[in-house]
Coordinates of C-alpha atoms and ligand atoms in Angstrom, one line a residue:
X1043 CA 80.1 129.0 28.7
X1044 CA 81.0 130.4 32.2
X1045 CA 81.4 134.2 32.3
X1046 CA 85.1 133.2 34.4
X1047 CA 86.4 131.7 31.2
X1048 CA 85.8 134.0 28.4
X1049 CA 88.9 135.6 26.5
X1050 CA 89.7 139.4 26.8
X1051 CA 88.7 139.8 23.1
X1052 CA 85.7 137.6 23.7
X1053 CA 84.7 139.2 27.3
X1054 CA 85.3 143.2 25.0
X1055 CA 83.0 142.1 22.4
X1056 CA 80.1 141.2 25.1
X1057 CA 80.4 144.1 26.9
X1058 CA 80.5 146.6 23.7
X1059 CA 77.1 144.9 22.4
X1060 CA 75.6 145.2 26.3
X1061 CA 75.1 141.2 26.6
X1062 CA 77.3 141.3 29.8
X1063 CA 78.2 144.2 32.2
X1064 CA 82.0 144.3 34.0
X1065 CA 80.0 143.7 37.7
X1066 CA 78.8 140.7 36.4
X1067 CA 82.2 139.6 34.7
X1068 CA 83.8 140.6 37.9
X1069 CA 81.4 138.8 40.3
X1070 CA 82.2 135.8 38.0
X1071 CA 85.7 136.1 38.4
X1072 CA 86.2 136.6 41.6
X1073 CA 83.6 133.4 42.7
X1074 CA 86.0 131.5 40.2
X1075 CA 88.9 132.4 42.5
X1076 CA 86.9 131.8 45.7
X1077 CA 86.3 128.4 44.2
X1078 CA 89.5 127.2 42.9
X1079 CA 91.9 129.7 44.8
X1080 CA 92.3 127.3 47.9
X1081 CA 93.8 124.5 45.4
X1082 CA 96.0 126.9 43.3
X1083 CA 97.2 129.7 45.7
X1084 CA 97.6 132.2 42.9
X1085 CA 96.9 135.1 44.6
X1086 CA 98.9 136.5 47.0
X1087 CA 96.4 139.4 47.7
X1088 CA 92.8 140.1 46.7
X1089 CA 91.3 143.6 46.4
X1090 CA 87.8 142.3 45.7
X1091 CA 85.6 145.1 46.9
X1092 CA 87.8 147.6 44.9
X1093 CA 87.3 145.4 42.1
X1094 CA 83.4 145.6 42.1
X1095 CA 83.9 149.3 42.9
X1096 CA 85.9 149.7 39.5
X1097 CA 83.6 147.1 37.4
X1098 CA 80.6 149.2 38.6
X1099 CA 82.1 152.8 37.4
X1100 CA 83.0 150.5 34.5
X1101 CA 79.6 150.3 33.4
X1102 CA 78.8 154.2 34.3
X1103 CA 81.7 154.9 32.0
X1104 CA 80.4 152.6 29.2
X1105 CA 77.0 154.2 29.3
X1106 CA 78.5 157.6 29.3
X1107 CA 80.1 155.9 25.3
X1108 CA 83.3 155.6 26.6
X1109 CA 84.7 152.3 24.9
X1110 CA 88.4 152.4 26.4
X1111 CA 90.2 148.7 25.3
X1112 CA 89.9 147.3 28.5
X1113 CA 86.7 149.0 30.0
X1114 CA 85.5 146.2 32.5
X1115 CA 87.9 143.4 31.8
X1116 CA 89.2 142.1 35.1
X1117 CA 93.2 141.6 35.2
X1118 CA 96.1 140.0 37.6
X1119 CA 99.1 141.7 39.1
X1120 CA 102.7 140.3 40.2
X1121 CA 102.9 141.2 43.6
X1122 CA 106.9 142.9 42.0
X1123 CA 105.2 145.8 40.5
X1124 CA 103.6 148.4 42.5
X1125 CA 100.3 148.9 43.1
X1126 CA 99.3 152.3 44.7
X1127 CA 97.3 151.7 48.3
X1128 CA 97.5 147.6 47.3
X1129 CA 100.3 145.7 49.3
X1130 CA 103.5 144.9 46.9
X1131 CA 105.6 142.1 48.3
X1132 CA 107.6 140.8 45.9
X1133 CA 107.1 137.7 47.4
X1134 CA 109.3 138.7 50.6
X1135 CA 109.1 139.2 54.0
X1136 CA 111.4 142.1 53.6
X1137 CA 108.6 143.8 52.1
X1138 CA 105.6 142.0 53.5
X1139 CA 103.7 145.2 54.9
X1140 CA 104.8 147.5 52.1
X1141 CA 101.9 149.7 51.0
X1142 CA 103.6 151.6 47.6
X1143 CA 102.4 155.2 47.3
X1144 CA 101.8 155.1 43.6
X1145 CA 101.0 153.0 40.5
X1146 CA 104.0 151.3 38.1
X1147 CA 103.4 153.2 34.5
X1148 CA 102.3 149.8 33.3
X1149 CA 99.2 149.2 36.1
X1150 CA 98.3 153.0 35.5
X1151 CA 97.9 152.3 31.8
X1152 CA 95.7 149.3 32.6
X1153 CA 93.0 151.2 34.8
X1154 CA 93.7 154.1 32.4
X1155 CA 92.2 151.3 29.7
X1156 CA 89.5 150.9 32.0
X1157 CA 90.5 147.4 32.9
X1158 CA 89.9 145.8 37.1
X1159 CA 92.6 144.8 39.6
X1160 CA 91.5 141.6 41.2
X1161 CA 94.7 141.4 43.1
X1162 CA 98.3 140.8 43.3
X1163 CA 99.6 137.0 42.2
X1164 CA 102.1 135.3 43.8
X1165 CA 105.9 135.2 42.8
X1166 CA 109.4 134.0 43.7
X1167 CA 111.3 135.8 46.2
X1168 CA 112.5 139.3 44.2
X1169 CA 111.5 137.2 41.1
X1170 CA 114.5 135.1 41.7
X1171 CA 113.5 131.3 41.0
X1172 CA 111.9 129.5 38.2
X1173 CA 109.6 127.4 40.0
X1174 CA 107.5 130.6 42.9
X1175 CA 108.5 127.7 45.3
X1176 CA 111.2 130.5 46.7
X1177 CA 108.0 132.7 47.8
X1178 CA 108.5 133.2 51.4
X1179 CA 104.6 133.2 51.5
X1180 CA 103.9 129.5 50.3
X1181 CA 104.3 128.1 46.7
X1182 CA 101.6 128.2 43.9
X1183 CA 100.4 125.0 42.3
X1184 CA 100.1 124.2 38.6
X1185 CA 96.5 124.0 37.8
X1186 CA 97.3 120.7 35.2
X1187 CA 98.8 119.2 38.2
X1188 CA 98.8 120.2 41.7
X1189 CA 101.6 118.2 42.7
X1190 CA 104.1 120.2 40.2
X1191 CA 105.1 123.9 39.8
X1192 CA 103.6 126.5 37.7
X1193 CA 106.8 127.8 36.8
X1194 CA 108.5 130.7 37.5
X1195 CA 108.8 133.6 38.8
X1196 CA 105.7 134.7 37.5
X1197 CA 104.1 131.6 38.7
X1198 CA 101.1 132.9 40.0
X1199 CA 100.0 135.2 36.9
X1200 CA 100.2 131.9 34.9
X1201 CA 98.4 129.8 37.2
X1202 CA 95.5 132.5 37.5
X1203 CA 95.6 132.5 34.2
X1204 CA 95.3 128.8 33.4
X1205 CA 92.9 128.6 36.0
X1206 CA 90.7 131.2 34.6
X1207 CA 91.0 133.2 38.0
X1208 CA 91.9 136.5 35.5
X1209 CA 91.3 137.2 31.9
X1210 CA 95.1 138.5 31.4
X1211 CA 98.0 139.4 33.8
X1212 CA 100.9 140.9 33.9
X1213 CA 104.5 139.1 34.7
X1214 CA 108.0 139.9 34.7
X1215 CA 110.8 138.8 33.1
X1216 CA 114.2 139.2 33.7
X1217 CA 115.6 135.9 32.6
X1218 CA 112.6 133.6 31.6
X1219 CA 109.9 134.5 34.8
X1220 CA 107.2 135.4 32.0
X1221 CA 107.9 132.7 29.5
X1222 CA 108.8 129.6 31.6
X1223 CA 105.3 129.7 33.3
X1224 CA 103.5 130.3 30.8
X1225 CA 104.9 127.5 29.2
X1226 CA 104.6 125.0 32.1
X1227 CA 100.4 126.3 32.4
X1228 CA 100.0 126.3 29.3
X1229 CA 99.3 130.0 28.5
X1230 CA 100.2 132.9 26.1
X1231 CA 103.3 134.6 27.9
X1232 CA 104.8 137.8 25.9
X1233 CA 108.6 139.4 26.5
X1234 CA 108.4 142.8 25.2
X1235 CA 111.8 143.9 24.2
X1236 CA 113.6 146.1 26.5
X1237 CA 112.6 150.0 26.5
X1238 CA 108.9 149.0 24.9
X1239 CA 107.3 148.9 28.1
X1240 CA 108.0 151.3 31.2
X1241 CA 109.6 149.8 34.3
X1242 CA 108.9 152.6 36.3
X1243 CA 107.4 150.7 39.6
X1244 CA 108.3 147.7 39.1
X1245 CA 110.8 146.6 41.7
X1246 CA 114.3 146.2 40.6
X1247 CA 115.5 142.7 40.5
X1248 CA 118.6 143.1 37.2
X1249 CA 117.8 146.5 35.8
X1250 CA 119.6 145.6 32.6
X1251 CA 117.4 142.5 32.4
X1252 CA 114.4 143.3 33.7
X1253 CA 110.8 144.1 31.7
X1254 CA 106.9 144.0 32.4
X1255 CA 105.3 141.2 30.4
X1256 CA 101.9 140.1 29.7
X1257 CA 100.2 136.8 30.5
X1258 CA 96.8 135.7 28.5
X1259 CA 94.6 133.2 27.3
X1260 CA 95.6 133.5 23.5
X1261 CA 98.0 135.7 21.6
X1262 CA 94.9 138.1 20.5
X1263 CA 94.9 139.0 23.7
X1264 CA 98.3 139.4 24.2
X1265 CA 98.5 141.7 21.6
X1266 CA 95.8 143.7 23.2
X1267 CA 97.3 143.7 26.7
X1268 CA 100.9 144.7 25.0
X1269 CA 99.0 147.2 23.4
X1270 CA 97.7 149.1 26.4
X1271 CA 101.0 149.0 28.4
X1272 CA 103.8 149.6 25.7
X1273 CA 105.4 153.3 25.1
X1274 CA 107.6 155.5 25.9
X1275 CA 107.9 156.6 30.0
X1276 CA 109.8 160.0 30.9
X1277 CA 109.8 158.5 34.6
X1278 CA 112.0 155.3 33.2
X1279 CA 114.7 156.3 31.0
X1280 CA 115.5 153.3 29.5
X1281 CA 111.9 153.0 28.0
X1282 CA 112.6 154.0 24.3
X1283 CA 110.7 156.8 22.5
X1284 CA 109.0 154.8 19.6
X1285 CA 105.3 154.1 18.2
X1286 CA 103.5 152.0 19.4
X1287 CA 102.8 150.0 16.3
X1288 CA 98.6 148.8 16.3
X1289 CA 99.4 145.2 17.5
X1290 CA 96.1 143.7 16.6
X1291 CA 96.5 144.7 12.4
X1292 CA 99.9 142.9 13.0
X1293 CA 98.3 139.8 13.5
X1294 CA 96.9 139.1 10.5
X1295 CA 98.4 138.6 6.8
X1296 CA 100.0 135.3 7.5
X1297 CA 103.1 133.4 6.9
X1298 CA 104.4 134.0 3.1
X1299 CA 107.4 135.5 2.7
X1300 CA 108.3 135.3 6.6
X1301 CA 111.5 133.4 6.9
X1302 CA 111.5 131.3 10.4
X1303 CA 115.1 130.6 12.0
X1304 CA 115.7 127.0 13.6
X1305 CA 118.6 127.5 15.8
X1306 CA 120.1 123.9 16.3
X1307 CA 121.8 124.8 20.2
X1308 CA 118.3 124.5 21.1
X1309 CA 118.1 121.0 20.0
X1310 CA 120.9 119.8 20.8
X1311 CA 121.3 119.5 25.0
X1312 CA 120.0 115.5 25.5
X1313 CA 121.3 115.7 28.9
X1314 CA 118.8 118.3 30.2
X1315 CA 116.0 117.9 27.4
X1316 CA 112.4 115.9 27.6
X1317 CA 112.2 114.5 24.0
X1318 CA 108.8 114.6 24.0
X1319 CA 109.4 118.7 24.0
X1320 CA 112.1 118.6 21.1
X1321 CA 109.6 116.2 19.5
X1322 CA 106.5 118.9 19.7
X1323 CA 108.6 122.4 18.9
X1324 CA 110.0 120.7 15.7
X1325 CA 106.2 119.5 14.9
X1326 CA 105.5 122.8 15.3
X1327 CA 108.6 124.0 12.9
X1328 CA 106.5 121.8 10.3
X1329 CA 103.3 123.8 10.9
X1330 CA 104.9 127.1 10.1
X1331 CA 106.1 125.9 6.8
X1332 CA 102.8 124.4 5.9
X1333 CA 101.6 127.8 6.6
X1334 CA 104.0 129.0 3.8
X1335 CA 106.9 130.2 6.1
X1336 CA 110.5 129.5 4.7
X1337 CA 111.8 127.5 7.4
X1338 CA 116.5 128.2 7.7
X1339 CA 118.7 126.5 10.0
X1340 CA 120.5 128.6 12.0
X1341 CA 122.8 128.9 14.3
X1342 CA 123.6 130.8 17.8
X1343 CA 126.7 129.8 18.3
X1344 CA 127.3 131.6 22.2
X1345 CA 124.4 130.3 23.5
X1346 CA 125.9 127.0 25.9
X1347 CA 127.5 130.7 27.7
X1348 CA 124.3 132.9 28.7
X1349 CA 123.5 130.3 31.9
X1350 CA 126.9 131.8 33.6
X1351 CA 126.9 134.8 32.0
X1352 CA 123.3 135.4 33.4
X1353 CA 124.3 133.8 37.0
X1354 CA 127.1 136.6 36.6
X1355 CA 125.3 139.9 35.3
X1356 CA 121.9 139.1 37.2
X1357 CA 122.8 138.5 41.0
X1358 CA 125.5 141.3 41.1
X1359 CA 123.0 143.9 39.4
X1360 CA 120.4 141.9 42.0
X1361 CA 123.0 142.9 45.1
X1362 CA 123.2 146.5 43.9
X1363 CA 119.4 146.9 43.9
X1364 CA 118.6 145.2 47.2
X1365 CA 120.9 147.0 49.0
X1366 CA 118.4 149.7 49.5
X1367 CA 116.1 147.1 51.9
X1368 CA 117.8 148.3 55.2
X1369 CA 115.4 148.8 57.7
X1370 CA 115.4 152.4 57.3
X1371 CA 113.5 153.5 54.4
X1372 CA 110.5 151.4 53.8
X1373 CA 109.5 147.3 54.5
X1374 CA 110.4 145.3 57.3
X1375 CA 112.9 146.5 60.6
X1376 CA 114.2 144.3 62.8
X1377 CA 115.4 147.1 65.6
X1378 CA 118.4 146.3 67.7
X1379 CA 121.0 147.9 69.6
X1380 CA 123.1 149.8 66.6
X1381 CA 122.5 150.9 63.3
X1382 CA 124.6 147.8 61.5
X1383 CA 123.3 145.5 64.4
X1384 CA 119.4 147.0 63.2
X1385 CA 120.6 146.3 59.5
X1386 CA 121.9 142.6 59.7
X1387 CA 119.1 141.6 61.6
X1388 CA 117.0 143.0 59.3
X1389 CA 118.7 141.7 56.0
X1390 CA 119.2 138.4 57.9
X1391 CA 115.7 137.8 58.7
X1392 CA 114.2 140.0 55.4
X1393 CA 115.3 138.0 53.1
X1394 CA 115.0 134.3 51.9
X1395 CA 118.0 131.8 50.9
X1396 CA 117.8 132.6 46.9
X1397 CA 117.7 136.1 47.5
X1398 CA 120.9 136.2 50.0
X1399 CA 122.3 133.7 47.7
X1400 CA 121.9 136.0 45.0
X1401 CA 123.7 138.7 47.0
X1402 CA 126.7 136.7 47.9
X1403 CA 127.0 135.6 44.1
X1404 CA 126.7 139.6 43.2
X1405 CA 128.7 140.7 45.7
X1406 CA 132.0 138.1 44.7
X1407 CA 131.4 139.1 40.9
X1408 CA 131.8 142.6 41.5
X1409 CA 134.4 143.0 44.2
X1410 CA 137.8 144.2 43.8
X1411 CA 140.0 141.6 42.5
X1412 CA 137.5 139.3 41.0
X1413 CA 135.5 142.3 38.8
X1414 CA 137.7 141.6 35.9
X1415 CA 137.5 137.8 36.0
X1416 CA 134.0 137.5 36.3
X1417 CA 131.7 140.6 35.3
X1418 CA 133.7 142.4 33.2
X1419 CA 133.9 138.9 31.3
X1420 CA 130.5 138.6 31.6
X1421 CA 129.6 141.2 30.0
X1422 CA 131.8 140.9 26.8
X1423 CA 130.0 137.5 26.4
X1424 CA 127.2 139.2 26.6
X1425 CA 128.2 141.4 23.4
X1426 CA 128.7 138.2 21.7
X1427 CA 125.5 136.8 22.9
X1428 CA 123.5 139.9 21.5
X1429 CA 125.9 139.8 18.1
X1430 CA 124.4 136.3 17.3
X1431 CA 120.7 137.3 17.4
X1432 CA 122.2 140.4 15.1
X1433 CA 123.3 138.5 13.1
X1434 CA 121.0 135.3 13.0
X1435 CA 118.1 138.4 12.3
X1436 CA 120.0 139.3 9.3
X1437 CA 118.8 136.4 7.8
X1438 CA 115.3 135.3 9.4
X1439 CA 112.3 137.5 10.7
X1440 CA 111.6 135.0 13.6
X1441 CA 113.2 132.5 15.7
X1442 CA 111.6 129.2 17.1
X1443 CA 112.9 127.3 20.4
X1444 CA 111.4 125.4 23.0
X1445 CA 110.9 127.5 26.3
X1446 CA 112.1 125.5 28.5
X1447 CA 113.8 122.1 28.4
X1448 CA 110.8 119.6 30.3
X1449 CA 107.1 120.2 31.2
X1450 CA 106.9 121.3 34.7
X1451 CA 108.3 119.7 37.3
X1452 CA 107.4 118.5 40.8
X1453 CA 107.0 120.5 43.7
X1454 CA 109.9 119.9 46.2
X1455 CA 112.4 118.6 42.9
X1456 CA 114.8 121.0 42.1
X1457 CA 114.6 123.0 45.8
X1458 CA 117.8 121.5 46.8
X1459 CA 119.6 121.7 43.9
X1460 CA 119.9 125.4 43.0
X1461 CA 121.7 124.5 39.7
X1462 CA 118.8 122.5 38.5
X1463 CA 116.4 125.2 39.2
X1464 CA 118.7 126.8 37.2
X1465 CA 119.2 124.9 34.4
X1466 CA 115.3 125.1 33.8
X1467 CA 115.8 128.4 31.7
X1468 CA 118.7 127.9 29.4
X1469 CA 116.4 128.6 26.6
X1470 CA 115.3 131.8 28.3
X1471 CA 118.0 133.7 29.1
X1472 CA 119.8 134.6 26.1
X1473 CA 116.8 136.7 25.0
X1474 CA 117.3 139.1 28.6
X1475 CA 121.0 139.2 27.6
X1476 CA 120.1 140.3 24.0
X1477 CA 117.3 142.5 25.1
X1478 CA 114.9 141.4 22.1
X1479 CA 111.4 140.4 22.4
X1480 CA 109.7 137.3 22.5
X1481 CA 106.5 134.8 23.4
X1482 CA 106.1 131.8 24.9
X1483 CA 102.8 129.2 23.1
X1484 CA 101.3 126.2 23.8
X1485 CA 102.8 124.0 21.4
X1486 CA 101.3 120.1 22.7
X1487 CA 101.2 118.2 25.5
X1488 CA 103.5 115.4 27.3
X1489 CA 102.5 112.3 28.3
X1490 CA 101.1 113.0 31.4
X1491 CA 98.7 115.1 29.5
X1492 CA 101.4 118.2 30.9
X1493 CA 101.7 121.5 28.0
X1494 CA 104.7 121.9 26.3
X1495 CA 105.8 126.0 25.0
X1496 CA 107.6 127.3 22.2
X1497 CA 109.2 129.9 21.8
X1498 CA 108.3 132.8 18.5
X1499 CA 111.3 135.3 18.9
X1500 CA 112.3 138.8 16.9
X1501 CA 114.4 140.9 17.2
X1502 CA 114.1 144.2 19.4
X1503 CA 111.2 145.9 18.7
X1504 CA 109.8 142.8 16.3
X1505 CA 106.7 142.3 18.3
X1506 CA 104.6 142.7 15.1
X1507 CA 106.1 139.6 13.0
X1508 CA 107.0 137.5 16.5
X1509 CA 103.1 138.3 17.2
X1510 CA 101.8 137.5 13.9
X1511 CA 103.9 134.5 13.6
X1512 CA 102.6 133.1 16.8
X1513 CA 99.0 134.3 15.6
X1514 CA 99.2 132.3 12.7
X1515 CA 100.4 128.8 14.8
X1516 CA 97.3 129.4 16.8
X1517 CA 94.7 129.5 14.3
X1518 CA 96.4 126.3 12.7
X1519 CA 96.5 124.8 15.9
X1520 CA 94.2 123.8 19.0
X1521 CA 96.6 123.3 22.0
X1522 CA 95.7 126.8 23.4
X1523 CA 92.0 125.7 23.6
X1524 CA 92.8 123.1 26.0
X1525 CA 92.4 123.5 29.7
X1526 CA 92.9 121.4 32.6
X1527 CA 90.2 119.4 34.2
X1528 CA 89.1 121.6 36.9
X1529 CA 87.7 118.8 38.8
X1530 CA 91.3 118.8 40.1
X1531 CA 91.2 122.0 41.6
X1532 CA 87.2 122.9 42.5
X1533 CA 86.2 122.7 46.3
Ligands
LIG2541 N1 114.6 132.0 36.8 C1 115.5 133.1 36.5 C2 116.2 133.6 37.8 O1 116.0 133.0 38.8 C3 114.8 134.2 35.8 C4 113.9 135.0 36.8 C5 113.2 136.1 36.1 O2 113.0 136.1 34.9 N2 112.7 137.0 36.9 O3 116.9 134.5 37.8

């Protein structure tokens, strides 16, 4: 087995018993990306000579006895969280020389761990697309199929994950972006709930919407990645004072006594669904209750309402927070004659279609006249979004669904049709809007041999049973040993 491929639990193991030392897991990893990236266009940025310098004090530390849970495990960034001395796009030309001065709380917890930045991964524009085709740097490929997406917005940590380019990565998601690629590369892809893991440094897209998530191999090492970067932040004050429960004992002790929820809205929408995808989730439903799980129908009555009540809330919170891309401050400035001259230019050639489109949408929803018709609205549908989960987690301790409607789709399909772009996360967004907690798994595989996810969801803070639930699928199940035929892929 190559060294490129190993799982984080796998690669710790090797490294605590001496067979392997982080330079040469490192070396391996980045020749994998040498190899593959030209096909796959993951990465965005590569630090590889920081890299071997932190796999090499790695080892020094292991020798010293130190055994931190990530010591010498090498790990992807999305290029929207900030990276201290490492360029942070967020996929935009607006920012495309931006050099942060510090670390988001989450990347400072990873190299606290001990664990190596390879580099930043690619992403949609601000984070705003579900497909990283709205990159303004060039779109990332699928590593099942190089002629369709990897999802999105966290497109390239799935893809670098799929492609074994990293052994874990971390995504955000703010209305599917972790999730929906993980799905469509067929990876683990973990929403914390909002407030478990800081936000501080990563750039503001929907701050009510917005949270760090964690892209890996399996849900083992899920667990250990959430692990690392959950807990309470002074510096973001919506993160939540809590324990940190120990998310690897919360995998194990199994199904009986865990009641699963089948919510039939997320069965029911022929017009956008594959059925192959229906057909593999509700297979899936079957597992579980062979496992011993007490399978309920349920339903979420308010969910045909979170697509425009996320297309609401998201894009005006997304004009507030890109207002502060000027010129003036930090990124890109396009001088001219006056100040609001040196701003337009700046905003007009800073930023791509989605995000201006995204401003626009923002701007109308919140203006003077229209506030009370559209946001103010939104919002209260958004109360009765979040009272259905309440109340559907009365009664269950988990929630299945697909992740998204189809397998991935081609590059170049929805571009043009901003609507079907958006359509692709109806079974994503409710979760934001609710702020619980949930993880995308491979659940099978379409006909053109393309993964299919599903979706394990709790309630907020219910990463424990939503993690041991999904553990449980995984050990019945072998659609997260699968990986695509890098023939497609090597030079
Ligand atoms: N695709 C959704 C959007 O475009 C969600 C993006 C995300 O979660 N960052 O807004």
């Amino acid at each position: 087995m190559e060294l490129y491929s190993l799982t984080i639990h796998e690669a710790r193991s090797l490294l605590a018993e001496r067979k392997i030392s982080a330079l040469e897991l490192t070396e391996a990893v980045l020749e994998r990306i040498l190899e593959v990236d030209n096909a796959i266009r993951a990465y965005l940025t590569l630090t590889p000579e920081e890299a071997l310098e932190q796999a090499r004090l790695a080892d020094a530390r292991r020798t010293q006895g130190d055994d931190a849970p990530l010591l010498g495990i090498p790990v992807a960034i999305k290029d929207v969280i900030c990276t201290a001395g490492i360029p942070t796009t967020a996929g935009s030309r607006i920012l495309e020389n931006f050099i942060p001065p510090y670390d988001a709380t989450a990347v400072a917890h990873l190299k606290a761990a001990g664990a190596i930045i390879l580099g930043k991964t690619n992403t949609d524009e601000f984070a705003m697309g579900s497909s990283t085709e709205n990159s303004a740097f060039f779109a990332t490929r699928n590593p099942w199929d190089l002629e369709r997406v990897p999802g999105g917005s966290s497109g390239g940590s799935a893809a670098a994950v799929a492609a074994d380019e990293c052994l874990g990565a971390l995504g955000s998601d703010t209305g599917g972006s972790v999730r929906q690629p993980a799905s469509f590369c067929g990876v683990v892809g973990l929403k914390p709930t909002y407030g478990r893991v800081s936000r501080y440094g990563l750039i503001a897209f929907a701050s009510s919407l917005d949270q760090i998530g964690v892209l890996a191999k399996d849900v083992t090492d899920a667990a250990i990645l959430l692990q690392v970067i959950a807990g309470y932040d002074p510096r973001d004050s919506t993160s939540v004072n809590l324990p940190v429960p120990d998310y690897m004992a919360a995998l194990t002790g199994g199904l009986h006594g865990v009641t699963v929820g089948v919510p039939k809205e997320y069965f029911a929408a022929p017009e956008v669904m594959q059925p192959e995808v229906t057909a593999a989730v509700q297979a899936a439903v079957g597992v579980l209750a062979d496992l011993g799980a007490r399978i309920l129908d349920i339903s979420l009555p308010h969910t045909e309402y979170a697509l425009p009540v996320y297309y609401l809330i998201a894009p005006a919170e997304a004009s507030a927070n890109l207002a502060r891309y000027d010129g003036v401050r930090y990124g890109l400035r396009v001088e001219r004659g006056d100040l609001i001259e040196t701003y337009n230019a700046t905003r007009g050639q800073g930023f791509g279609p989605e995000g201006k489109r995204r401003i626009m949408l923002g701007t109308y929803a919140w203006s003077a006249g229209y506030y009370d018709a559209y946001y103010l609205k939104a919002q209260k549908v958004r109360t009765l979004i979040r009272a259905d989960f309440d109340a559907a987690f009365g009664q269950v301790d988990v929630i299945i669904a697909p992740t998204a409607p189809t397998t991935a789709f081609r590059i170049g399909e929805k571009v043009a049709d901003p609507l079907q772009m958006y359509l692709s996360d109806i079974f994503t967004l409710s979760m934001n809007l609710a702020g619980i907690c949930g993880v995308s798994i491979p659940c099978g595989f379409d006909h053109d041999g393309l993964p299919i996810g599903m979706q394990v969801l709790g309630p907020a803070f219910g990463e424990e049973q939503v993690l041991r639930v999904a553990y449980a699928y995984e050990q019945a199940t072998e659609w997260h040993l699968r990986k695509p035929d890098d023939g497609r892929f090597r030079k």
